[in-house]
Coordinates of C-alpha atoms and ligand atoms in Angstrom, one line a residue:
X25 CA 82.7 33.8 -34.2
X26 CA 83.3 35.9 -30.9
X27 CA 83.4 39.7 -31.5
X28 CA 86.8 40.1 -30.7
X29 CA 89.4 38.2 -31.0
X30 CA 93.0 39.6 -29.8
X31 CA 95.9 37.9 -30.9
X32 CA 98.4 39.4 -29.3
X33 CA 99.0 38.1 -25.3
X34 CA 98.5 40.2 -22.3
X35 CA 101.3 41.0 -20.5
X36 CA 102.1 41.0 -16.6
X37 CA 104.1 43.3 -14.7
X38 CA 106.9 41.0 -14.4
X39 CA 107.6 40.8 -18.1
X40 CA 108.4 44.8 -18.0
X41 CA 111.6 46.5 -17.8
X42 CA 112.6 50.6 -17.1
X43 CA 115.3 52.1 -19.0
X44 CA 117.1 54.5 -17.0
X45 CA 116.8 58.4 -18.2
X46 CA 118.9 60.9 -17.2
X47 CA 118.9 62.0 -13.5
X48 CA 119.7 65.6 -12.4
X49 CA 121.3 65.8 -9.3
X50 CA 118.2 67.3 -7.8
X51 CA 116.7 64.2 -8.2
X52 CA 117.9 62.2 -5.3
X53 CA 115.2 59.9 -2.7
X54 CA 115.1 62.5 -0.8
X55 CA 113.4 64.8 -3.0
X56 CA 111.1 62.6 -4.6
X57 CA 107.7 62.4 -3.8
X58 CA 105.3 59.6 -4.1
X59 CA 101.8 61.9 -3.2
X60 CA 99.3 60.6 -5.9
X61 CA 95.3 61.6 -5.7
X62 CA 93.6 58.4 -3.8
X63 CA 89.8 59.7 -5.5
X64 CA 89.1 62.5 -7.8
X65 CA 88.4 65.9 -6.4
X66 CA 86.5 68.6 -7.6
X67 CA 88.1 71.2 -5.5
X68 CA 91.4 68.8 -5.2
X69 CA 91.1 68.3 -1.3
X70 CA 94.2 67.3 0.7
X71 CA 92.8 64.5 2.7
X72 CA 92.0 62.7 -0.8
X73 CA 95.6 62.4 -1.8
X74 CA 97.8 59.9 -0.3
X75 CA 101.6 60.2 0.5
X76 CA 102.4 56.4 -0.8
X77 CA 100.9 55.1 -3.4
X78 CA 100.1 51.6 -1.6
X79 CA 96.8 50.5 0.0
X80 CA 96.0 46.9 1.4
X81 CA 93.2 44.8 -0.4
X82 CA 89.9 44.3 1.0
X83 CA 90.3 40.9 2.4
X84 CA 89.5 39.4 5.9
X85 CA 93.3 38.4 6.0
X86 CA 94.9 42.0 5.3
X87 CA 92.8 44.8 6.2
X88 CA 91.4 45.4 9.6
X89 CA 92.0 48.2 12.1
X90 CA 95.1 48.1 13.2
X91 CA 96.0 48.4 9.2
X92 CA 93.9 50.8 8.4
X93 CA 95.2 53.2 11.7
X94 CA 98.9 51.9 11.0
X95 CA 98.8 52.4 7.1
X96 CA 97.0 55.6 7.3
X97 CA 99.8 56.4 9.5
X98 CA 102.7 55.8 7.2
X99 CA 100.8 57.8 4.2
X100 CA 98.7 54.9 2.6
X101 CA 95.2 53.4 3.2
X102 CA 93.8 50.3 4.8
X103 CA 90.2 48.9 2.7
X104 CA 88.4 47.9 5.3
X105 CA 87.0 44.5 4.1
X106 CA 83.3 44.0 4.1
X107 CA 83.2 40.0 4.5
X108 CA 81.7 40.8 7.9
X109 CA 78.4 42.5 9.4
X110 CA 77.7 46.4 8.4
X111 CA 78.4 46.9 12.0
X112 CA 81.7 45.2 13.0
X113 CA 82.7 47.1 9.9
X114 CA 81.2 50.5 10.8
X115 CA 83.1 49.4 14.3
X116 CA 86.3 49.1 12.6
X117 CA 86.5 52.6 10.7
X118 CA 85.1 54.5 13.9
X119 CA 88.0 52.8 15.5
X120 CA 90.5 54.4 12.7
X121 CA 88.7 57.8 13.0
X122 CA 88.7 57.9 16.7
X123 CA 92.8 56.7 16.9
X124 CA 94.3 59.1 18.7
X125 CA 97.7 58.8 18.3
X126 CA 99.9 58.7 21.3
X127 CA 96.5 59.6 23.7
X128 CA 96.4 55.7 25.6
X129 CA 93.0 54.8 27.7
X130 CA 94.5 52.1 30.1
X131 CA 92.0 49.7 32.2
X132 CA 91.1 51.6 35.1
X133 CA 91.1 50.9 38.6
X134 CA 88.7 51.7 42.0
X135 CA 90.3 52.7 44.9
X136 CA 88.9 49.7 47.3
X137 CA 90.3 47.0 44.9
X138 CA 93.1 44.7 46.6
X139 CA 96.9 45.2 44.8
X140 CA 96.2 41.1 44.3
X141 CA 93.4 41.3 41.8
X142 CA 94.9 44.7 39.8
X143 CA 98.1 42.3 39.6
X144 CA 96.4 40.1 37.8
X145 CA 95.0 42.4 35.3
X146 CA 98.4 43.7 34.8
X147 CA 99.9 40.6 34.0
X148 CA 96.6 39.9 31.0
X149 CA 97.0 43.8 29.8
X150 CA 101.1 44.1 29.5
X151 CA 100.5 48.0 30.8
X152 CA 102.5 48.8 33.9
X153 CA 101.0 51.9 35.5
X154 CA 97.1 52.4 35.8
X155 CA 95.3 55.3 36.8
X156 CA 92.4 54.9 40.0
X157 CA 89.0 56.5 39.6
X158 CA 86.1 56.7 41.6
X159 CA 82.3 55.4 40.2
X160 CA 81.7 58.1 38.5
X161 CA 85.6 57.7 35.8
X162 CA 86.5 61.4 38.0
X163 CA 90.7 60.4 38.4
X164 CA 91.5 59.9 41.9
X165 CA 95.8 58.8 41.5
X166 CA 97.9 56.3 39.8
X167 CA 99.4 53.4 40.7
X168 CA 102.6 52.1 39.0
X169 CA 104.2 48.8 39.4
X170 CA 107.5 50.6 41.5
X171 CA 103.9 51.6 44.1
X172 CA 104.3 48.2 45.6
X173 CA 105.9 45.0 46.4
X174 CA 103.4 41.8 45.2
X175 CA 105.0 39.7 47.8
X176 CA 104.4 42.3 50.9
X177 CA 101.2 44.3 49.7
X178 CA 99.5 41.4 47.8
X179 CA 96.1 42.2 50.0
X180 CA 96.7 45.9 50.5
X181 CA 93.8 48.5 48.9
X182 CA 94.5 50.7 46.0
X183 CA 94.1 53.5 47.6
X184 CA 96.9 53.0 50.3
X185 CA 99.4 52.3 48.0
X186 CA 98.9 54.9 45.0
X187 CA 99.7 58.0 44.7
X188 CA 97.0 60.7 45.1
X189 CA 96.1 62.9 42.5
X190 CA 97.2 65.9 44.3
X191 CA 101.1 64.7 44.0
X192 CA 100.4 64.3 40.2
X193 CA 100.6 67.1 37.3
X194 CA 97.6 66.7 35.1
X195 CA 96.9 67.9 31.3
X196 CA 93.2 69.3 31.2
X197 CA 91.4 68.7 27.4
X198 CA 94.5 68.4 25.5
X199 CA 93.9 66.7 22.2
X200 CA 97.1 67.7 20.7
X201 CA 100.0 65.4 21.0
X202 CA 102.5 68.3 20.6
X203 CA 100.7 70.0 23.3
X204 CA 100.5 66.9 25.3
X205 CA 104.8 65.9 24.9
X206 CA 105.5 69.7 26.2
X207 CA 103.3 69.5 29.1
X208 CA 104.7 66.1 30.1
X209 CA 108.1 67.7 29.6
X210 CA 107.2 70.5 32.0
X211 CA 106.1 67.6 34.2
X212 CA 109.7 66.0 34.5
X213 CA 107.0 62.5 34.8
X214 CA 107.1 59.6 32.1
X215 CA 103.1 59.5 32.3
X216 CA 100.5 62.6 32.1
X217 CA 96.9 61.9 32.8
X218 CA 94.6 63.8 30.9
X219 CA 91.3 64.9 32.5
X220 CA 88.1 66.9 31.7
X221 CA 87.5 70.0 33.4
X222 CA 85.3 68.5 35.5
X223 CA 88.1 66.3 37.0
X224 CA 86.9 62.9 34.4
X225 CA 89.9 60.7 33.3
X226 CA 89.9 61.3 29.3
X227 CA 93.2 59.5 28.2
X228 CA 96.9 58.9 29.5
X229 CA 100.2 60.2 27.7
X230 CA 103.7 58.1 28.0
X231 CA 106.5 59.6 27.5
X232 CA 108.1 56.2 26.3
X233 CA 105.8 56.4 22.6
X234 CA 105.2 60.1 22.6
X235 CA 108.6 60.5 19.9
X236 CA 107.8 57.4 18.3
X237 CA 103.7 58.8 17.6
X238 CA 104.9 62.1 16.9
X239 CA 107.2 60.5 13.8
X240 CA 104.4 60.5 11.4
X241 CA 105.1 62.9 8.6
X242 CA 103.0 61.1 5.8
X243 CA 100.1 60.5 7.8
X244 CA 96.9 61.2 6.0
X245 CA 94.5 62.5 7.7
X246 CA 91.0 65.0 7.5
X247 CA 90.5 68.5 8.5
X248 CA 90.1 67.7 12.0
X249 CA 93.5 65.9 11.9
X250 CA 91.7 62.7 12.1
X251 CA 93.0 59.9 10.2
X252 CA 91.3 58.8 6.9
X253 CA 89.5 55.5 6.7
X254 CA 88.2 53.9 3.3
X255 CA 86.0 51.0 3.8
X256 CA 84.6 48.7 1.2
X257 CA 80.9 47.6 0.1
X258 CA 79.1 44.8 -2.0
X259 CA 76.5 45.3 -4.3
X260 CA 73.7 43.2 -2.4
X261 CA 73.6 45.2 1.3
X262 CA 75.0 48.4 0.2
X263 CA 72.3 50.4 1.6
X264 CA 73.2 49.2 5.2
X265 CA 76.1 48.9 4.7
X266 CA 76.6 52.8 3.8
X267 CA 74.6 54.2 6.1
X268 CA 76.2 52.5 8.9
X269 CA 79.8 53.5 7.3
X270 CA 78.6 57.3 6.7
X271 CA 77.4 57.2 10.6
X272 CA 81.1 56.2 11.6
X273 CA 82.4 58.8 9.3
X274 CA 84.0 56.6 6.9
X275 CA 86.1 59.1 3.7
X276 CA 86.1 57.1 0.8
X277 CA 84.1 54.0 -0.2
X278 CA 85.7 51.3 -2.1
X279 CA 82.7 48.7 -4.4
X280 CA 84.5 45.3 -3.5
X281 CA 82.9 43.5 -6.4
X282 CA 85.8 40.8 -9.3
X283 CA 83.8 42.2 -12.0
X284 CA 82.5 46.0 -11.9
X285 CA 81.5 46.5 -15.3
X286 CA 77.7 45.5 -14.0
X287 CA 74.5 47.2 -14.0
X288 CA 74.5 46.6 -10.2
X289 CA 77.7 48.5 -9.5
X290 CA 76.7 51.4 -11.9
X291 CA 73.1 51.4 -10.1
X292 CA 75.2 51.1 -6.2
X293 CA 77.5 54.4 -7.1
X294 CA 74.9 56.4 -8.8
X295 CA 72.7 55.6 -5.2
X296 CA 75.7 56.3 -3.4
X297 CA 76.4 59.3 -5.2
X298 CA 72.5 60.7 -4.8
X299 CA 72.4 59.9 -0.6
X300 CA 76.1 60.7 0.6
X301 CA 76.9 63.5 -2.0
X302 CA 80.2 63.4 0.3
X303 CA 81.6 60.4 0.1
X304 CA 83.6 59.5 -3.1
X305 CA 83.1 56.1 -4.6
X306 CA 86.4 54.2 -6.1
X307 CA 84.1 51.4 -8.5
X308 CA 85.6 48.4 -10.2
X309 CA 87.3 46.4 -11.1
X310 CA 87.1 46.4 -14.4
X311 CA 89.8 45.0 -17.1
X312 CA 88.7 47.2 -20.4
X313 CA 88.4 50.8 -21.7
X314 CA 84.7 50.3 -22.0
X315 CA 84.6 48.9 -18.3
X316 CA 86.3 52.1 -17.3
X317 CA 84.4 54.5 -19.1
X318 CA 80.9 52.6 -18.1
X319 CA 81.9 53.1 -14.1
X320 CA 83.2 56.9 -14.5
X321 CA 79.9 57.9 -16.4
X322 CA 78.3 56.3 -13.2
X323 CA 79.8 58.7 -11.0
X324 CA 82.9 56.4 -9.7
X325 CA 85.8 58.8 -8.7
X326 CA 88.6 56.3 -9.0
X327 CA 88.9 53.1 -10.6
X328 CA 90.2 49.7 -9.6
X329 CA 91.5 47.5 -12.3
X330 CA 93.1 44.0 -12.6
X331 CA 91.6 40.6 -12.8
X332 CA 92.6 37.2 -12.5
X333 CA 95.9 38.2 -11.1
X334 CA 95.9 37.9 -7.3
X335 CA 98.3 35.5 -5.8
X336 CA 95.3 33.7 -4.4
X337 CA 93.1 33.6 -7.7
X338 CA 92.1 30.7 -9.3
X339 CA 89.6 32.6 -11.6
X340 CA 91.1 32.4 -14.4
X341 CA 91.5 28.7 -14.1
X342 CA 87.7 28.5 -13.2
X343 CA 86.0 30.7 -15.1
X344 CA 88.8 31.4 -18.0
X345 CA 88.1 35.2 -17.1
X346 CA 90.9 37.7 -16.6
X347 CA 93.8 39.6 -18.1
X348 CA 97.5 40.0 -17.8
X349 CA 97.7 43.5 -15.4
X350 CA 100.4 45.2 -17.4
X351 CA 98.3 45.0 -20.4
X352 CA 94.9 46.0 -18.1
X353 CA 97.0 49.5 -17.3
X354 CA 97.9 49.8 -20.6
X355 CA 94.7 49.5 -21.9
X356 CA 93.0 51.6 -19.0
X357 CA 95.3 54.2 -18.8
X358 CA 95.3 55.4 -22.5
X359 CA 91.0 55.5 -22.1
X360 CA 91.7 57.4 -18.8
X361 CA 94.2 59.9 -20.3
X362 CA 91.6 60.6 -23.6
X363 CA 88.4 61.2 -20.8
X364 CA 90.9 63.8 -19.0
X365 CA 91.5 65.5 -22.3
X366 CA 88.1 65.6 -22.9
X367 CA 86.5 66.9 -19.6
X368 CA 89.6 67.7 -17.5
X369 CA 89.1 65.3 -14.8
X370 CA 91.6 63.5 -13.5
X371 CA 90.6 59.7 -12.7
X372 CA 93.1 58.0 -10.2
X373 CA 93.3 54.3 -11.7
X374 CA 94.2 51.2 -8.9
X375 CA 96.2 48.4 -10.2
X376 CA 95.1 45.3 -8.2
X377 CA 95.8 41.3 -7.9
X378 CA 99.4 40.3 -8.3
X379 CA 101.5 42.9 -7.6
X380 CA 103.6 41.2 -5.2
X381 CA 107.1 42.6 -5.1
X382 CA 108.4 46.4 -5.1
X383 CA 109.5 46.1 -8.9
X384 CA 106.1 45.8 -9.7
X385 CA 104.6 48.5 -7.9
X386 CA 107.3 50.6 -9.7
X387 CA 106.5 49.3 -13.1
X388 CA 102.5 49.3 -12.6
X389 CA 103.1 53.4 -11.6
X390 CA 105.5 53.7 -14.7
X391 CA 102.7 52.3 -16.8
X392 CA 100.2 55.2 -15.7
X393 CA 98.6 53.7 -12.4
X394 CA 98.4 56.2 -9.4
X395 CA 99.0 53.2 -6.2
X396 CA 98.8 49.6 -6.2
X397 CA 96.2 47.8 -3.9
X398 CA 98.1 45.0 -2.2
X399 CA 97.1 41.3 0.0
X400 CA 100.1 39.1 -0.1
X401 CA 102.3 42.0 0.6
X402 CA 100.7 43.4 3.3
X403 CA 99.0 40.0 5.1
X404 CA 102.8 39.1 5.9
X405 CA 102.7 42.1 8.2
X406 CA 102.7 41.9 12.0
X407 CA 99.6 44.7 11.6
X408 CA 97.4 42.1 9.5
X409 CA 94.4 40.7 11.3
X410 CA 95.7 37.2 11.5
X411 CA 97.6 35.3 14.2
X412 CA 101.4 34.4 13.6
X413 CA 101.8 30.3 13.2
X414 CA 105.2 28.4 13.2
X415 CA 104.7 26.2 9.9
X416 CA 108.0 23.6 9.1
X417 CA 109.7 26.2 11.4
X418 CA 109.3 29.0 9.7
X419 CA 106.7 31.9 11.3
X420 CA 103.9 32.4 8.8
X421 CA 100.5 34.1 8.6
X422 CA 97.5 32.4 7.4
X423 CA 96.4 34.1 3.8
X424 CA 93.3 33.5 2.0
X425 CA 91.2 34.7 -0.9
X426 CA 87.7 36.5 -0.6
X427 CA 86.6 33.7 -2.9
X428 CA 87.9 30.9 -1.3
X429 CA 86.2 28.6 0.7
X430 CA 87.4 29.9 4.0
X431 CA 85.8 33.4 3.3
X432 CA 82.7 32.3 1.4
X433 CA 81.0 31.5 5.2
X434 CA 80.1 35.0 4.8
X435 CA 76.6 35.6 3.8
X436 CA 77.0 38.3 1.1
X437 CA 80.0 36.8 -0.9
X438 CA 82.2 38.8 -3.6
X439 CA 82.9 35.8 -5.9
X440 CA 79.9 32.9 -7.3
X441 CA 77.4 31.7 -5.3
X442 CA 79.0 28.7 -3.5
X443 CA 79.3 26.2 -6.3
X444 CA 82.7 26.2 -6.8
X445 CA 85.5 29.0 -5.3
X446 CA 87.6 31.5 -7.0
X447 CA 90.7 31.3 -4.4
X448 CA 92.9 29.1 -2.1
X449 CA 94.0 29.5 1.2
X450 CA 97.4 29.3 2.5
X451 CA 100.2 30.8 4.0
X452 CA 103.2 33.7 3.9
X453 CA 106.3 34.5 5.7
X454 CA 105.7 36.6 8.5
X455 CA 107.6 40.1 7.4
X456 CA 107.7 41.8 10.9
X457 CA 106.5 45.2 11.3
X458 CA 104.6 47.2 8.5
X459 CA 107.0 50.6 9.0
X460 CA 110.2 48.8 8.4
X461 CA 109.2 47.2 5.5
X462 CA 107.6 50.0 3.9
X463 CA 110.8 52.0 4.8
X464 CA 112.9 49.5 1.8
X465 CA 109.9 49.2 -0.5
X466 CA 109.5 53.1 -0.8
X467 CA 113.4 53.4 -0.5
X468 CA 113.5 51.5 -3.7
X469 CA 110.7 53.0 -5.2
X470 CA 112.2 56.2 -4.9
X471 CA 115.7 54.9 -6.1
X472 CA 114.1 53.7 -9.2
X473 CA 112.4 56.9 -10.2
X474 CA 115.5 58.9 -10.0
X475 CA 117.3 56.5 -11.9
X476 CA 114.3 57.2 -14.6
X477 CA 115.0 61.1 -13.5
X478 CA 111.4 62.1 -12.3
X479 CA 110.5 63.9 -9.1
X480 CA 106.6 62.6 -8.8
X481 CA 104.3 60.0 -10.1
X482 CA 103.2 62.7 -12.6
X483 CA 106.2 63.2 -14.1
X484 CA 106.8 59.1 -13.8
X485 CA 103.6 58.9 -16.0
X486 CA 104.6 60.9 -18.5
X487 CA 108.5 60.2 -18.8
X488 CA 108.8 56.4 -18.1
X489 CA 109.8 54.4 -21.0
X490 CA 109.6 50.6 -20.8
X491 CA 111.1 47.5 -22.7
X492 CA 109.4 44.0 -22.8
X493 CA 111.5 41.6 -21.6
X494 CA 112.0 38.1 -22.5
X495 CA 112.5 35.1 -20.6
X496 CA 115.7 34.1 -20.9
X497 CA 116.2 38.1 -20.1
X498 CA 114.2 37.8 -16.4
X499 CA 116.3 34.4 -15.8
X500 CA 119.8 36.8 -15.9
X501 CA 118.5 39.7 -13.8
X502 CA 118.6 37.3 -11.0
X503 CA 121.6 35.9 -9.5
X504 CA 123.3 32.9 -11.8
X505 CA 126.6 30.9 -12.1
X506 CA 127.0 31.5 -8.3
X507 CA 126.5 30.0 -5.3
X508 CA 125.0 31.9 -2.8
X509 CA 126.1 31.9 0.3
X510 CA 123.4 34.4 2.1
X511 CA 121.1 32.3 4.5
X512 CA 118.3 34.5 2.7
X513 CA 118.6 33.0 -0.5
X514 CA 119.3 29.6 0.8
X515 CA 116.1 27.4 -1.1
X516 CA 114.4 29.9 -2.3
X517 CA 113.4 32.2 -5.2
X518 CA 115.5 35.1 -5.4
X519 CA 112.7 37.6 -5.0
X520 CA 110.8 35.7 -2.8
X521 CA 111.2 37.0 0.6
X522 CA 109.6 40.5 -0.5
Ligands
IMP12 P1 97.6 39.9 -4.2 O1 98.1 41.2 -3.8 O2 98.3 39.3 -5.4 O3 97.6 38.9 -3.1 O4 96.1 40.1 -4.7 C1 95.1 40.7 -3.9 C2 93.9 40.9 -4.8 O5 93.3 39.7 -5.3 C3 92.7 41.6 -4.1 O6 92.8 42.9 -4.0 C4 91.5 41.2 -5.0 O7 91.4 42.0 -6.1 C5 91.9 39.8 -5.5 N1 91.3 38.7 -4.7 C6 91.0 38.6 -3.4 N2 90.5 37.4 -3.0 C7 90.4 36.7 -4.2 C8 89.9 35.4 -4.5 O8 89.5 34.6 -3.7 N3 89.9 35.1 -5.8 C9 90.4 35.9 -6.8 N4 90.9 37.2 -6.5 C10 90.9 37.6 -5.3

């Protein structure tokens, strides 16, 4: 006979419902915010709290760079995956800590160079106006694409065409953006070239992306204004892996691992914990109040939980492993809740794997998580790594599991050993750009918390209440005895686009 047998089924996100409480007037979008702690904190440190409560999974088909500096950007976090060496990874986050928002370093051109040859580089790099430097990167001019005529000055030099330094206001060792928009301002110039005070070519400013890079008010960022990268880790080259992280300055590490209640993960945070004091460790995932507990006596200062649920998983169908995510944040929650009482810290729990539309991010933060890791949601976005492909006319981006066979070329995989896979590959709509979809998802995020009448995730946590629903129930929330004449809805699932 097993140990325990549960009778009762787990429950997923989709079979939950709010009921609306009453809303103040105070409580409108604009006033509610959706800050929630990304890792615990002793001394509760700003640059461990995030201002959405999203972050995109740790797969090779979501999270690179460009997330991780673009989601950072809007107030989340991008987990860099670790399906690739210790150093492209270490790579990647020293690329998110060194983004300088709005501070451009365009291919640079020598003075004796015919216009032919930087005409061709132009037309490869998409930029328009490059600045001119001598051997030694010390900025000698610029040359825009108004400096000449391709058909008349196709074999004239740099040098006789741009214009010299001297004609040009400079910024010297500005790092600020705000600093940088008012000297360009002063300038009356679309471009401001920023230089050492030795006369070295540091970085351009345009004015054409300064407004749009100075529209960031969620960004999360460190004390040095830098933006925060998390990156992840497995449990079989961690001790690489993290040194190579901590030497890129990575913030927060995230144990990639489907099943964290393991001696290995408990023995990986507590070395973690011992060699970069610094760096918080988010462990998991994990499924049960025993799996939670077993990570946070190990030292892990957030938990991920959820398995079996991803839209790529097949691990439940493999392996028969896994749980229904509404009833993993039930279950998780209520053990996180009774460790606060009893030592006063504050565990920030993760729901991950199959939270796929903006209803149930809403719903796994009404249940008690603090954010919602993300793939499907985010690998549709123009800022995921992959390229956009027109499939039965429709653009789409390639998505795939860790465990699948596509991802399981890497030597140190997440899932089993290579005898049978844990996740498909395939494809989702392409969304467009990551801001404008986040702008609707938090939009109704917010407009369903006021309509439950709280002002934060906090008070979400503790106010929320929540209605199974059945079957028949989800079938009349969408649209029904209709038909719909929106090109949107035309073949497909109601829900489907998001
Ligand atoms: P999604 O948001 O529903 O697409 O689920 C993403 C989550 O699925 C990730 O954050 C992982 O926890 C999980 N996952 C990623 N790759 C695999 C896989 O190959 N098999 C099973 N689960 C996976």
């Amino acid at each position: 006979m097993a140990k325990k047998i549960i009778t009762e089924s787990s429950r997923t996100l989709m079979e939950y419902r709010l009921l609306p409480g009453y809303t103040p007037t105070v409580c409108n979008p604009s006033n509610i915010s959706l800050r929630t702690p990304l890792v615990y904190s002793k001394n509760n440190e700003k640059k461990y709290y995030l201002n959405i409560p999203l972050v995109s999974a740790a797969m090779q088909s979501v999270s690179g760079d460009q997330m991780g500096i673009e989601l950072a950007k809007l107030g989340g976090a991008a987990i860099i995956f670790c399906s690739q060496s210790p150093d492209s990874e270490a790579k990647m986050v020293r690329k998110i800590k060194n983004h300088k928002a709005g501070f451009v370093k365009p291919k640079k051109m020598k003075a004796d160079m015919n216009v032919k040859e930087m005409y061709e580089i132009r037309k490869d790099s998409g930029h328009s106006t490059f600045p001119v430097v001598d051997d030694n990167g010390n900025f000698l001019g610029l040359i825009s694409k108004w400096d000449y005529d391709i058909s008349l000055h196709a074999d004239s030099l740099i040098k006789d065409r741009m214009i010299k330094k001297e004609n040009i206001q400079v910024g010297t060792n500005i790092t600020d953006l705000k600093e940088a928009n008012r000297a360009l301002l002063e300038s009356h110039k679309s471009v401001l070239p920023i230089l050492d005070a030795a006369g070295k070519l540091l970085s351009m400013v345009f004015r054409k992306d300064i407004n749009d890079q100075l529209d960031f008010p969620l960004e999360i960022h460190d004390e040095n204004k830098r933006l925060i990268s998390v990156a992840s880790i497995n449990t079989h080259d961690y001790k690489e892996r993290v040194e190579a992280l901590a030497n890129a300055e990575v913030d927060v590490i995230v144990i990639d691992s489907s099943d964290g209640h393991t001696q290995y993960q408990a023995d990986v945070i507590k070395w973690i914990n011992k060699n970069y004091p610094t760096i918080p460790v988010i462990g998991g995932n994990v499924i049960t109040k025993g799996g939670f507990r077993f990570l946070v006596e190990a030292g892990a200062k957030a938990i991920k939980i959820g398995m079996g649920g991803g839209s790529i998983c097949i691990t439940q169908e493999q392996k028969g492993t896994g749980r229904g995510l509404a009833t993993t944040i039930i279950d998780v929650v209520e053990e996180r809740d009774k460790y606060f009482k009893e030592t006063g810290i504050y565990i920030p729990i993760v729901a991950d794997g199959g939270v796929t539309s903006t209803k149930d991010v809403t719903i796994a933060l009404a249940l008690g998580a603090d954010y919602v890791m993300m793939g499907r949601y985010f690998a549709r976005m123009e800022e995921s790594p992959t390229d956009k492909i027109v499939v039965n006319n429709r653009v789409m981006k390639p998505y795939w599991g860790e465990g699948s066979a596509r991802a399981q070329n890497w030597k140190e995989r997440r899932y089993n050993q290579g005898k049978f896979v844990e996740g498909v590959e395939g494809f989702v709509e392409y969304a467009g750009h990551l801001r404008d979809n986040l702008e609707e998802t938090l939009a109704k995020i917010k407009s369903s918390m006021g309509t439950c009448g709280v002002m934060n995730i906090s008070e979400f946590h503790q106010k929320a209440e929540l209605e199974v629903v059945s079957a028949l129930s989800i079938r009349e929330g969408k649209p029904h005895d209709i038909y719909i004449s929106t090109e949107k809805m035309d073949n497909q699932d109601y829900n489907s686009s998001e």
